[in-house]
Coordinates of C-alpha atoms in Angstrom, one line a residue:
M892 CA 97.5 -30.7 81.1
A893 CA 96.2 -28.8 78.1
S894 CA 96.1 -25.0 78.6
T895 CA 93.2 -22.8 77.4
S896 CA 93.4 -19.9 75.1
F897 CA 91.3 -17.6 73.0
F898 CA 91.5 -18.1 69.3
A899 CA 90.9 -15.4 66.7
R900 CA 90.0 -16.6 63.3
Q901 CA 89.2 -14.8 60.0
I902 CA 86.0 -16.3 58.7
P903 CA 85.0 -16.1 55.0
S904 CA 83.1 -12.8 55.1
G905 CA 86.1 -11.1 56.7
I906 CA 84.9 -10.4 60.2
L907 CA 86.9 -11.6 63.1
F908 CA 85.2 -14.3 65.2
V909 CA 86.7 -15.2 68.6
L910 CA 86.3 -18.7 69.7
F911 CA 87.2 -20.2 73.1
I912 CA 89.3 -23.3 72.5
V913 CA 91.5 -25.8 74.2
T914 CA 94.8 -26.8 72.8
G915 CA 94.6 -30.4 73.9
P916 CA 93.1 -33.1 71.5
I917 CA 89.4 -33.0 71.2
G918 CA 87.2 -35.5 69.4
W919 CA 87.3 -39.1 68.3
T920 CA 90.2 -41.4 69.1
Q921 CA 90.7 -45.0 67.9
T922 CA 90.5 -46.3 71.5
T923 CA 87.2 -47.6 72.8
P924 CA 84.6 -44.9 73.6
D925 CA 84.9 -45.9 77.2
T926 CA 88.1 -43.9 77.3
L927 CA 86.6 -40.7 75.9
T928 CA 86.2 -38.2 78.6
R929 CA 83.0 -36.2 79.2
E930 CA 85.0 -33.1 78.3
E931 CA 85.7 -34.5 74.9
K932 CA 82.1 -35.4 74.2
L933 CA 80.9 -32.0 75.4
S934 CA 83.3 -30.3 73.0
D935 CA 81.9 -32.1 69.9
P936 CA 79.1 -29.9 68.4
V937 CA 77.7 -32.8 66.3
Y938 CA 77.6 -35.2 69.3
M939 CA 76.0 -32.4 71.4
S940 CA 73.4 -31.6 68.8
W941 CA 72.3 -35.2 68.3
V942 CA 72.1 -36.1 72.0
A943 CA 69.8 -33.1 72.4
S944 CA 67.5 -34.4 69.7
E945 CA 64.5 -36.2 71.1
P946 CA 64.4 -39.3 69.0
V947 CA 68.2 -39.8 69.0
G948 CA 68.5 -38.9 72.7
R949 CA 66.2 -41.8 73.5
C950 CA 68.5 -44.1 71.6
V951 CA 71.6 -42.7 73.2
S952 CA 70.1 -43.3 76.7
C953 CA 70.5 -47.0 76.2
H954 CA 73.0 -47.5 73.4
V955 CA 75.6 -45.1 74.9
M956 CA 74.7 -45.0 78.6
G957 CA 74.1 -48.8 78.6
P958 CA 76.7 -51.4 79.5
T959 CA 80.4 -50.9 78.7
D960 CA 82.5 -53.5 76.9
A961 CA 84.2 -54.3 80.2
E962 CA 80.8 -55.0 81.9
I963 CA 79.8 -57.3 79.0
D964 CA 83.1 -59.2 79.1
S965 CA 82.9 -59.6 82.9
G966 CA 79.5 -61.2 82.6
R967 CA 77.9 -58.8 85.0
S968 CA 75.4 -57.2 82.6
G969 CA 73.1 -59.9 81.4
D970 CA 73.2 -62.4 78.5
L971 CA 72.0 -60.2 75.7
T972 CA 74.1 -57.1 76.0
S973 CA 76.6 -58.5 73.6
F974 CA 74.1 -57.7 70.8
S975 CA 74.9 -54.0 71.0
R976 CA 77.9 -52.3 72.4
R977 CA 78.5 -48.7 73.4
S978 CA 81.2 -48.4 70.8
E979 CA 78.7 -48.9 67.9
M980 CA 76.5 -45.9 68.8
M981 CA 79.6 -43.8 69.4
H982 CA 81.0 -44.7 66.0
W983 CA 77.8 -43.3 64.5
L984 CA 77.7 -40.2 66.6
Q985 CA 81.3 -39.2 66.2
K986 CA 82.5 -40.6 62.9
D987 CA 79.7 -41.3 60.5
K988 CA 79.3 -38.7 57.8
H989 CA 75.5 -39.4 57.5
T990 CA 75.1 -37.6 60.9
I991 CA 75.9 -34.3 59.2
A992 CA 74.8 -35.0 55.7
R993 CA 72.2 -32.2 55.8
R994 CA 74.3 -29.7 57.6
R995 CA 77.0 -30.0 55.0
I996 CA 74.8 -29.1 52.1
E997 CA 72.5 -26.4 53.7
P998 CA 72.7 -23.7 50.9
F999 CA 74.5 -21.0 52.8
A1000 CA 75.9 -18.0 51.0
A1001 CA 79.4 -16.9 52.1
E1002 CA 78.0 -14.0 54.1
Q1003 CA 75.9 -16.4 56.2
S1004 CA 79.0 -18.2 57.6
E1005 CA 79.5 -15.6 60.4
D1006 CA 75.9 -16.0 61.6
E1007 CA 76.0 -19.7 61.5
L1008 CA 79.2 -19.9 63.5
L1009 CA 77.9 -17.5 66.1
K1010 CA 74.7 -19.5 66.4
L1011 CA 76.8 -22.7 66.9
Y1012 CA 79.0 -21.1 69.6
E1013 CA 76.1 -19.7 71.5
R1014 CA 74.1 -22.9 71.3
L1015 CA 77.0 -25.1 72.2
D1016 CA 78.1 -22.9 75.1
S1017 CA 74.6 -22.8 76.6
Q1018 CA 74.2 -26.5 76.3
I1019 CA 77.6 -27.1 77.9
E1020 CA 76.7 -25.0 80.9
R1021 CA 73.4 -26.9 81.4
A1022 CA 75.3 -30.2 81.2
I1023 CA 77.9 -29.1 83.7
E1024 CA 75.2 -28.0 86.1
G1025 CA 73.6 -31.4 85.7
Y1026 CA 76.8 -33.2 86.5
K1027 CA 77.3 -31.0 89.6
R1028 CA 73.9 -32.0 90.9
R1029 CA 75.1 -35.6 90.7
G1030 CA 78.2 -34.7 92.6
E1031 CA 80.4 -35.0 89.6
T1032 CA 82.9 -32.4 88.4
I1033 CA 83.7 -31.3 84.8
D1034 CA 86.9 -29.5 84.0
R1035 CA 85.6 -26.5 82.3
S1036 CA 89.0 -25.5 81.0
Q1037 CA 89.0 -28.7 78.9
V1038 CA 85.7 -28.0 77.2
G1039 CA 85.1 -26.0 74.1
L1040 CA 86.0 -25.7 70.4
E1041 CA 89.6 -26.0 69.6
S1042 CA 89.0 -24.5 66.1
I1043 CA 86.1 -23.6 63.8
P1044 CA 84.7 -27.1 62.9
E1045 CA 85.0 -27.4 59.1
E1046 CA 82.3 -30.1 59.1
W1047 CA 79.9 -27.5 60.5
I1048 CA 80.2 -24.9 57.7
G1049 CA 82.5 -25.0 54.6
Q1050 CA 82.9 -25.2 50.9
S1051 CA 80.2 -27.8 50.4
N1052 CA 77.6 -25.3 51.7
L1053 CA 78.8 -22.7 49.2
L1054 CA 78.6 -25.3 46.4
S1055 CA 75.1 -26.3 47.4
R1056 CA 74.0 -22.6 47.3
R1057 CA 75.5 -22.2 43.8
I1058 CA 73.7 -25.3 42.6
C1059 CA 70.4 -24.0 44.0
D1060 CA 70.9 -20.6 42.4
K1061 CA 71.5 -22.2 39.0
L1062 CA 68.5 -24.6 39.3
W1063 CA 65.9 -22.3 40.8
G1064 CA 67.1 -18.8 40.5
S1065 CA 69.6 -16.7 42.4
G1066 CA 68.6 -16.3 46.0
S1067 CA 65.3 -18.3 45.6
V1068 CA 66.4 -20.8 48.2
T1069 CA 66.1 -18.1 50.9
T1070 CA 62.3 -18.0 50.3
E1071 CA 59.9 -20.6 51.7
A1072 CA 59.0 -21.8 48.2
G1073 CA 62.6 -22.0 47.0
Y1074 CA 63.7 -23.9 50.1
A1075 CA 60.8 -26.3 49.6
K1076 CA 62.3 -27.2 46.2
F1077 CA 65.7 -27.8 47.9
R1078 CA 64.0 -29.9 50.5
D1079 CA 62.1 -32.0 48.0
H1080 CA 65.0 -32.6 45.6
C1081 CA 68.0 -32.7 48.0
L1082 CA 67.0 -33.5 51.5
T1083 CA 65.3 -36.8 50.6
C1084 CA 68.9 -38.2 50.6
H1085 CA 70.9 -35.7 52.5
G1086 CA 68.4 -35.1 55.3
G1087 CA 66.0 -38.1 55.5
Y1088 CA 63.0 -36.0 54.3
H1089 CA 59.8 -37.8 53.2
D1090 CA 56.3 -36.5 52.6
G1091 CA 54.8 -35.2 55.8
A1092 CA 58.1 -35.1 57.8
S1093 CA 58.4 -32.1 60.1
G1094 CA 61.4 -29.9 60.7
F1095 CA 62.2 -29.4 57.0
D1096 CA 60.8 -26.0 56.3
L1097 CA 62.9 -22.8 56.1
A1098 CA 61.4 -21.6 59.3
D1099 CA 62.7 -24.7 61.1
L1100 CA 66.3 -24.2 60.0
D1101 CA 67.8 -23.0 63.3
N1102 CA 66.6 -26.2 65.0
A1103 CA 66.9 -28.6 62.1
Q1104 CA 68.5 -32.0 62.6
L1105 CA 72.0 -32.3 61.1
G1106 CA 71.5 -35.3 58.9
I1107 CA 70.2 -38.8 58.8
D1108 CA 68.9 -39.9 62.3
C1109 CA 68.5 -43.4 63.8
L1110 CA 64.8 -43.7 63.0
Y1111 CA 65.2 -43.0 59.3
C1112 CA 67.1 -46.3 58.8
H1113 CA 65.7 -48.4 61.7
Q1114 CA 62.0 -47.5 61.7
Q1115 CA 59.5 -47.9 59.0
G1116 CA 57.6 -44.7 58.6
E1117 CA 55.8 -43.5 61.7
N1118 CA 55.1 -46.9 63.1
D1119 CA 57.0 -46.9 66.5
Q1120 CA 55.3 -49.9 68.2
W1121 CA 58.6 -51.6 68.3
V1122 CA 60.3 -49.1 70.6
T1123 CA 58.9 -50.3 74.0
P1124 CA 59.1 -54.1 73.4
H1125 CA 62.7 -53.9 72.0
Q1126 CA 63.7 -52.6 75.4
V1127 CA 63.0 -56.1 76.8
P1128 CA 65.7 -58.0 74.9
E1129 CA 65.0 -61.4 76.5
K1130 CA 61.7 -61.5 74.5
W1131 CA 62.5 -59.2 71.6
R1132 CA 65.7 -60.8 70.3
L1133 CA 64.0 -64.1 69.4
Q1134 CA 61.0 -62.6 67.7
P1135 CA 60.8 -63.4 64.0
P1136 CA 61.7 -60.6 61.6
Q1137 CA 58.1 -60.5 60.3
A1138 CA 56.9 -59.6 63.8
K1139 CA 59.5 -56.9 64.3
S1140 CA 58.6 -55.4 60.9
A1141 CA 54.9 -55.4 61.7
A1142 CA 55.8 -53.4 64.9
G1143 CA 57.7 -50.9 62.7
M1144 CA 61.3 -51.9 63.1
R1145 CA 63.0 -52.2 59.7
N1146 CA 64.6 -55.6 59.2
L1147 CA 68.2 -54.7 58.5
V1148 CA 69.4 -58.1 59.5
D1149 CA 68.2 -59.1 56.0
T1150 CA 71.0 -58.2 53.6
S1151 CA 68.8 -57.3 50.7
N1152 CA 66.8 -55.0 52.8
Q1153 CA 69.9 -53.3 54.0
A1154 CA 71.1 -53.0 50.4
Q1155 CA 67.8 -51.6 49.2
L1156 CA 68.0 -48.9 51.9
C1157 CA 71.5 -47.8 50.9
M1158 CA 70.8 -48.0 47.1
D1159 CA 67.8 -45.7 47.3
C1160 CA 70.3 -42.8 47.7
H1161 CA 73.5 -44.3 46.3
V1162 CA 71.9 -45.4 43.0
G1163 CA 68.5 -43.6 43.1
N1164 CA 64.8 -44.1 43.6
R1165 CA 62.5 -41.8 41.7
S1166 CA 59.4 -42.8 43.6
K1167 CA 61.0 -41.3 46.7
N1168 CA 62.4 -38.3 44.8
M1169 CA 65.9 -39.6 45.3
F1170 CA 67.3 -38.9 41.8
V1171 CA 70.1 -36.7 40.7
S1172 CA 69.1 -35.5 37.2
H1173 CA 71.5 -34.4 34.5
E1174 CA 70.4 -30.8 35.1
M1175 CA 71.6 -31.2 38.7
Y1176 CA 74.9 -32.5 37.6
A1177 CA 75.2 -29.6 35.1
A1178 CA 74.6 -27.2 38.0
G1179 CA 77.5 -28.7 39.9
H1180 CA 76.4 -31.8 41.8
P1181 CA 79.4 -34.1 42.2
P1182 CA 79.1 -37.4 40.2
I1183 CA 77.4 -40.3 42.1
P1184 CA 80.1 -43.0 42.3
S1185 CA 79.6 -46.7 41.9
I1186 CA 78.8 -48.6 45.1
E1187 CA 80.1 -51.9 46.5
L1188 CA 77.9 -52.5 49.5
Q1189 CA 80.3 -54.2 51.9
Q1190 CA 83.1 -51.6 51.3
F1191 CA 80.7 -48.7 51.8
C1192 CA 79.3 -50.2 55.0
A1193 CA 82.8 -50.8 56.4
E1194 CA 83.9 -47.2 55.6
M1195 CA 80.8 -45.5 57.1
P1196 CA 82.3 -46.6 59.5
Q1197 CA 80.2 -49.6 60.4
H1198 CA 78.3 -49.1 63.6
W1199 CA 77.0 -52.6 64.1
Q1200 CA 78.5 -56.1 64.4
T1201 CA 78.8 -58.3 61.3
P1202 CA 77.2 -61.7 61.6
T1203 CA 80.7 -63.1 62.1
Q1204 CA 81.4 -60.7 65.0
L1205 CA 78.0 -61.3 66.5
Y1206 CA 78.3 -65.0 66.4
Q1207 CA 81.6 -64.7 68.3
S1208 CA 80.1 -62.2 70.8
L1209 CA 77.2 -64.6 71.6
A1210 CA 79.5 -67.6 72.3
D1211 CA 78.0 -67.9 75.8
Y1212 CA 74.4 -67.2 74.8
P1213 CA 72.5 -70.5 75.0
Q1214 CA 70.1 -69.5 72.2
R1215 CA 72.7 -68.2 69.7
N1216 CA 71.8 -70.8 67.1
D1217 CA 68.1 -70.1 67.5
Y1218 CA 68.7 -66.4 66.9
F1219 CA 70.7 -67.1 63.7
N1220 CA 68.2 -69.7 62.4
I1221 CA 65.3 -67.3 63.0
N1222 CA 67.0 -64.4 61.2
Y1223 CA 68.6 -66.4 58.4
P1224 CA 66.0 -69.2 57.6
G1225 CA 67.4 -72.0 55.5
L1226 CA 70.9 -70.6 55.3
L1227 CA 72.4 -72.6 58.2
D1228 CA 70.7 -75.9 57.5
S1229 CA 73.9 -77.2 55.9
A1230 CA 76.6 -74.9 57.4
D1231 CA 77.8 -73.5 60.6
A1232 CA 77.4 -69.7 61.0
S1233 CA 81.1 -69.4 61.9
D1234 CA 82.1 -70.8 58.4
V1235 CA 79.9 -68.5 56.3
F1236 CA 81.7 -65.7 54.5
W1237 CA 79.1 -63.1 55.4
N1238 CA 80.9 -60.1 53.8
T1239 CA 81.4 -61.8 50.5
R1240 CA 77.8 -62.9 50.5
K1241 CA 76.8 -59.3 51.2
M1242 CA 79.0 -58.1 48.3
L1243 CA 77.2 -60.5 45.9
I1244 CA 73.7 -59.6 47.1
G1245 CA 74.6 -55.9 47.0
A1246 CA 75.6 -56.3 43.3
L1247 CA 72.2 -57.8 42.5
V1248 CA 70.3 -55.1 44.4
A1249 CA 72.3 -52.3 42.7
R1250 CA 71.4 -53.7 39.3
Q1251 CA 67.7 -54.1 40.4
Q1252 CA 67.7 -50.5 41.6
M1253 CA 69.0 -49.3 38.2
L1254 CA 66.2 -51.3 36.5
D1255 CA 63.7 -49.7 38.8
L1256 CA 64.9 -46.3 37.6
Y1257 CA 64.0 -47.2 34.0
I1258 CA 60.6 -48.5 35.1
Q1259 CA 59.9 -45.4 37.2
S1260 CA 61.0 -43.0 34.5
E1261 CA 58.7 -44.6 32.0
A1262 CA 55.8 -44.5 34.4
A1263 CA 56.5 -40.8 35.1
Q1264 CA 56.6 -40.1 31.4
D1265 CA 60.0 -38.5 32.0
W1266 CA 62.3 -40.6 29.8
A1267 CA 65.7 -40.0 28.5
D1268 CA 67.2 -37.8 31.3
Y1269 CA 70.9 -38.2 30.5
S1270 CA 71.6 -39.3 34.1
L1271 CA 69.9 -42.6 33.3
Y1272 CA 72.8 -43.4 31.0
D1273 CA 76.5 -44.1 31.6
C1274 CA 78.2 -40.8 32.1
A1275 CA 81.5 -42.2 30.8
A1276 CA 79.9 -43.1 27.5
C1277 CA 80.0 -39.4 26.6
H1278 CA 82.4 -38.0 29.2
H1279 CA 85.7 -39.7 28.4
E1280 CA 89.0 -38.8 26.8
L1281 CA 88.9 -39.1 23.0
R1282 CA 91.6 -41.4 21.6
S1283 CA 92.1 -43.0 18.2
N1284 CA 91.8 -46.8 18.3
S1285 CA 90.6 -46.7 21.9
L1286 CA 89.5 -49.8 23.8
R1287 CA 85.9 -48.7 23.3
Q1288 CA 86.4 -48.9 19.5
Q1289 CA 88.3 -52.2 19.7
R1290 CA 85.7 -54.0 21.7
G1291 CA 82.9 -53.0 19.3
Y1292 CA 79.4 -51.8 19.8
V1293 CA 76.0 -53.2 20.3
G1294 CA 74.0 -51.5 17.6
A1295 CA 75.0 -48.1 16.2
P1296 CA 78.1 -46.5 17.8
G1297 CA 77.3 -43.4 19.8
R1298 CA 74.0 -44.5 21.3
P1299 CA 73.7 -43.7 25.0
R1300 CA 74.2 -46.9 26.9
Q1301 CA 73.5 -48.3 30.4
Y1302 CA 75.9 -47.8 33.2
E1303 CA 78.6 -50.4 32.9
W1304 CA 79.7 -50.6 36.6
P1305 CA 76.8 -52.8 37.8
D1306 CA 77.8 -55.4 35.2
A1307 CA 81.3 -55.9 36.7
L1308 CA 80.0 -58.2 39.5
L1309 CA 76.8 -59.5 38.0
T1310 CA 78.1 -62.6 36.1
I1311 CA 79.6 -64.1 39.3
A1312 CA 76.5 -63.1 41.4
Y1313 CA 74.2 -64.7 38.8
L1314 CA 76.4 -67.8 38.7
F1315 CA 76.4 -68.2 42.5
S1316 CA 72.6 -68.3 42.3
G1317 CA 72.8 -71.2 39.8
K1318 CA 73.9 -72.0 36.3
E1319 CA 70.3 -71.8 35.0
T1320 CA 70.0 -68.4 36.6
L1321 CA 73.2 -67.3 34.8
T1322 CA 71.9 -68.5 31.4
Q1323 CA 68.5 -66.9 31.8
S1324 CA 70.0 -63.7 33.1
R1325 CA 72.5 -63.4 30.2
A1326 CA 69.6 -63.7 27.8
M1327 CA 67.6 -61.0 29.5
E1328 CA 70.6 -58.7 29.9
S1329 CA 71.4 -59.1 26.2
E1330 CA 67.8 -58.3 25.2
L1331 CA 67.8 -55.1 27.3
E1332 CA 71.2 -54.0 25.9
Q1333 CA 69.7 -54.4 22.4
L1334 CA 66.7 -52.3 23.3
F1335 CA 69.0 -49.4 24.3
S1336 CA 70.8 -49.5 21.0
E1337 CA 67.9 -49.9 18.6
Q1338 CA 67.1 -46.2 18.7
P1339 CA 68.6 -43.2 20.5
F1340 CA 67.8 -43.5 24.3
G1341 CA 65.8 -46.7 23.7
D1342 CA 62.1 -47.2 23.5
P1343 CA 60.8 -46.4 27.1
H1344 CA 57.8 -48.8 27.0
R1345 CA 59.8 -51.8 25.7
I1346 CA 62.7 -51.1 28.1
A1347 CA 60.4 -50.8 31.1
A1348 CA 58.8 -54.1 30.2
A1349 CA 62.1 -55.9 29.8
A1350 CA 63.4 -54.2 33.0
T1351 CA 60.4 -55.5 35.0
Q1352 CA 61.0 -59.0 33.8
L1353 CA 64.7 -58.9 34.7
S1354 CA 64.0 -57.3 38.0
D1355 CA 61.6 -60.1 39.0
H1356 CA 64.2 -62.6 37.9
I1357 CA 66.8 -60.9 40.1
T1358 CA 64.5 -61.1 43.1
T1359 CA 64.4 -64.9 42.7
A1360 CA 68.2 -64.9 42.4
I1361 CA 68.5 -62.9 45.6
D1362 CA 66.2 -65.2 47.5
T1363 CA 68.3 -68.2 46.4
I1364 CA 71.6 -66.6 47.5
E1365 CA 70.2 -65.6 50.9
Q1366 CA 69.6 -69.3 51.6
K1367 CA 72.9 -70.6 50.1
P1368 CA 75.9 -70.7 52.4
L1369 CA 79.1 -69.2 51.0
D1370 CA 82.2 -70.8 52.5
A1371 CA 86.0 -70.3 52.1
R1372 CA 86.1 -72.6 49.0
I1373 CA 83.5 -70.6 47.2
A1374 CA 85.0 -67.3 48.3
L1375 CA 88.3 -68.3 46.7
A1376 CA 86.5 -69.4 43.6
V1377 CA 84.8 -66.0 43.4
L1378 CA 88.2 -64.3 43.9
R1379 CA 89.8 -66.3 41.1
G1380 CA 86.8 -65.5 38.9
L1381 CA 87.1 -61.8 39.5
A1382 CA 90.8 -62.0 38.5
T1383 CA 89.6 -63.3 35.0
T1384 CA 87.7 -60.1 34.3
P1385 CA 88.5 -59.2 30.7
K1386 CA 89.9 -55.8 29.8
S1387 CA 86.7 -55.1 27.8
K1388 CA 84.8 -55.2 31.1
L1389 CA 87.2 -52.7 32.7
V1390 CA 86.8 -49.8 30.3
T1391 CA 85.1 -47.5 32.8
Y1392 CA 86.8 -46.3 36.0
D1393 CA 83.7 -47.2 38.1
A1394 CA 83.6 -50.8 36.7
A1395 CA 87.3 -51.3 37.4
R1396 CA 86.8 -50.1 41.0
Q1397 CA 83.9 -52.5 41.5
V1398 CA 86.2 -55.4 40.7
I1399 CA 88.9 -54.1 43.0
W1400 CA 86.5 -53.5 45.9
A1401 CA 85.1 -57.0 45.5
M1402 CA 88.5 -58.6 45.5
Q1403 CA 89.6 -56.6 48.5
T1404 CA 86.4 -57.6 50.4
I1405 CA 87.2 -61.3 49.8
A1406 CA 90.9 -61.0 50.7
S1407 CA 90.0 -59.2 53.9
E1408 CA 87.4 -61.8 54.9
L1409 CA 89.8 -64.7 54.2
E1410 CA 92.1 -63.1 56.8
I1411 CA 89.2 -62.5 59.2
Q1412 CA 88.2 -66.1 59.0
G1413 CA 91.7 -67.4 59.7
K1414 CA 92.3 -68.5 56.1
P1415 CA 94.5 -65.7 54.8
L1416 CA 96.1 -65.6 51.4
A1417 CA 99.9 -65.6 51.2
A1418 CA 101.2 -62.3 52.4
E1419 CA 102.5 -61.3 48.9
L1420 CA 99.2 -62.1 47.3
H1421 CA 97.2 -60.2 49.9
D1422 CA 99.4 -57.2 49.5
R1423 CA 99.1 -57.2 45.7
I1424 CA 95.3 -57.3 46.0
R1425 CA 95.5 -54.3 48.3
Q1426 CA 97.7 -52.5 45.8
L1427 CA 95.0 -52.9 43.1
G1428 CA 93.4 -49.8 44.7
D1429 CA 96.6 -47.8 44.6
P1430 CA 96.6 -45.1 41.8
E1431 CA 100.3 -45.5 41.4
V1432 CA 99.9 -49.1 40.5
T1433 CA 96.6 -49.3 38.5
G1434 CA 95.4 -45.7 38.2
V1435 CA 92.4 -46.5 40.4
S1436 CA 91.9 -45.4 44.0
S1437 CA 89.8 -47.7 46.2
N1438 CA 89.8 -45.3 49.1
L1439 CA 86.6 -43.8 50.2
P1440 CA 86.2 -40.3 51.9
S1441 CA 84.9 -41.9 55.1
G1442 CA 84.3 -40.1 58.3
R1443 CA 83.4 -36.5 59.2
K1444 CA 86.9 -35.2 58.7
Q1445 CA 87.0 -36.0 55.0
F1446 CA 85.3 -33.9 52.3
I1447 CA 84.2 -34.8 48.8
Y1448 CA 84.3 -31.2 47.6
P1449 CA 86.6 -29.7 46.5
D1450 CA 89.8 -31.7 47.1
R1451 CA 88.5 -35.2 46.8
L1452 CA 86.4 -34.4 43.7
E1453 CA 89.3 -32.8 41.9
A1454 CA 91.6 -35.8 42.5
D1455 CA 88.8 -38.2 41.5
L1456 CA 88.1 -36.5 38.2
H1457 CA 91.8 -36.4 37.4
Q1458 CA 92.2 -40.1 38.0
R1459 CA 89.2 -40.8 35.8
A1460 CA 90.6 -38.7 33.0
Q1461 CA 93.9 -40.5 33.1
Y1462 CA 92.5 -44.0 33.7
D1463 CA 93.9 -46.7 31.3
P1464 CA 92.4 -50.2 31.9
S1465 CA 95.6 -51.9 30.5
R1466 CA 97.4 -51.3 33.9
L1467 CA 94.7 -53.0 35.9
A1468 CA 94.3 -55.8 33.3
A1469 CA 98.0 -56.5 33.6
Q1470 CA 97.8 -56.8 37.4
L1471 CA 94.8 -59.1 37.2
Q1472 CA 96.6 -61.3 34.7
R1473 CA 99.5 -61.8 37.1
L1474 CA 97.0 -62.4 40.0
R1475 CA 95.1 -64.9 37.9
T1476 CA 98.1 -67.0 37.4
D1477 CA 99.3 -66.9 41.0
L1478 CA 95.9 -67.5 42.5
A1479 CA 95.5 -70.6 40.2
Q1480 CA 99.0 -71.9 41.4
A1481 CA 98.1 -71.3 45.0
A1482 CA 94.9 -73.4 44.6
N1483 CA 97.0 -76.4 43.4

């Protein structure tokens, strides 16, 4: 049994802060959440904060306190409980970094660390005591010696808070963020992504800070605005599950079963959406904001970690549900007319749709910037076009230029997967898309920064075209044969398309998504091939890291950022191109 002790810790401002801790393990384990003790949950300040939040607490009351995996498997808990398992909500509560996205960037100065930790300890201790009393009233006993903080939780206060404060001081004046007006600027420019703020949302003023939610809550993603008509009917699953997506959306539930809707939600922050004030300007980068990386939707969702079942997993979970096919046909109209849901490569499909939505989101930034008469912010253009190592006879010089050399160009990483995504939509789509993409590229090179009006018009036309391509893909089944063809196609990516680190990583992520799904579907590649695709994301092999800083225990700043910037500076596409050349040959031989 773990013993208790008092732990004295020097906090940044130099004052000793004594925390009661336990020496036994506290927090998330890889076992199912049914094995987590109440003591472990009570010791997690993020979990405790969210379950005390009114909207999230309502979700927890069913999605955590509802049926266990064992109850589902035994058949004692009803037909529809396989749709949602306790483990999914607990994944979000205990591992997902979105849950503390706001807390990690609250602009605290170093001297505020002590106050924030004291507030945490007092609030958590008070909440624990109330919970223990509640359990006592139910005749249940909590081992108080096993409850408490084992150390100062780094995810609660740390270097990212200090970085945020430095950024705010540079952008709006030293100390301005400690005023209501200054904090409002931070809210409007930063908390749209990091906190889920939108116009009219409450709890986002400086005066609300002590009781502010920690990050992105359930309703930000799952509810459309303030329309909560879905809440009551969705608690009657026998009727709700088979409602068409349009009816659920009309009641306020966001349709995240639709892959393009899910992608749009993610891309608002991870690419940008100026209409929602979700845009990292070059000025913000210059003040210290870490670079926004490229995004491959399936890999990012898996590393959140995913707190829902994929269609493949859900199809298996609903094996005994008599209306399983009805559910899939209602939510994926047209897709399963010529294919069985168990044969669809859902993750690879998601990767292709995500690539198109990412490109569309970038086009929308051009359109929004022109409409706002705020053209030519440097962050609209590829960072690596300017920020790269200068070498004589570099690959950039060898491949040539569209128009005059040195003109700011579009980001290259969305293009890495576009050709295959366009092709899957149809050969005619590919031909038309290439022509539109070429026209847009020419417009960016005709004059420095491009003509905003002509670019916005061309971007609108291409965006509409991509919408049609997405609609086509969403009704087109993608099976093992096509997934292998996509994998072989990615292996033919020429070196000229791998010039930037982010573009290279897109190709690697996509290939790893397909290799992983082949294994999931019981059609794995040869072990040696699978391992070599995995090694594409090993910096020692290709100079590119495919790892993502997932989970609450990993931090982008400062360690992750330093390593990432170093890898970008040292990146040489020749290493990846050589590995792809070998894979191209071996994949072709394996197909014969």
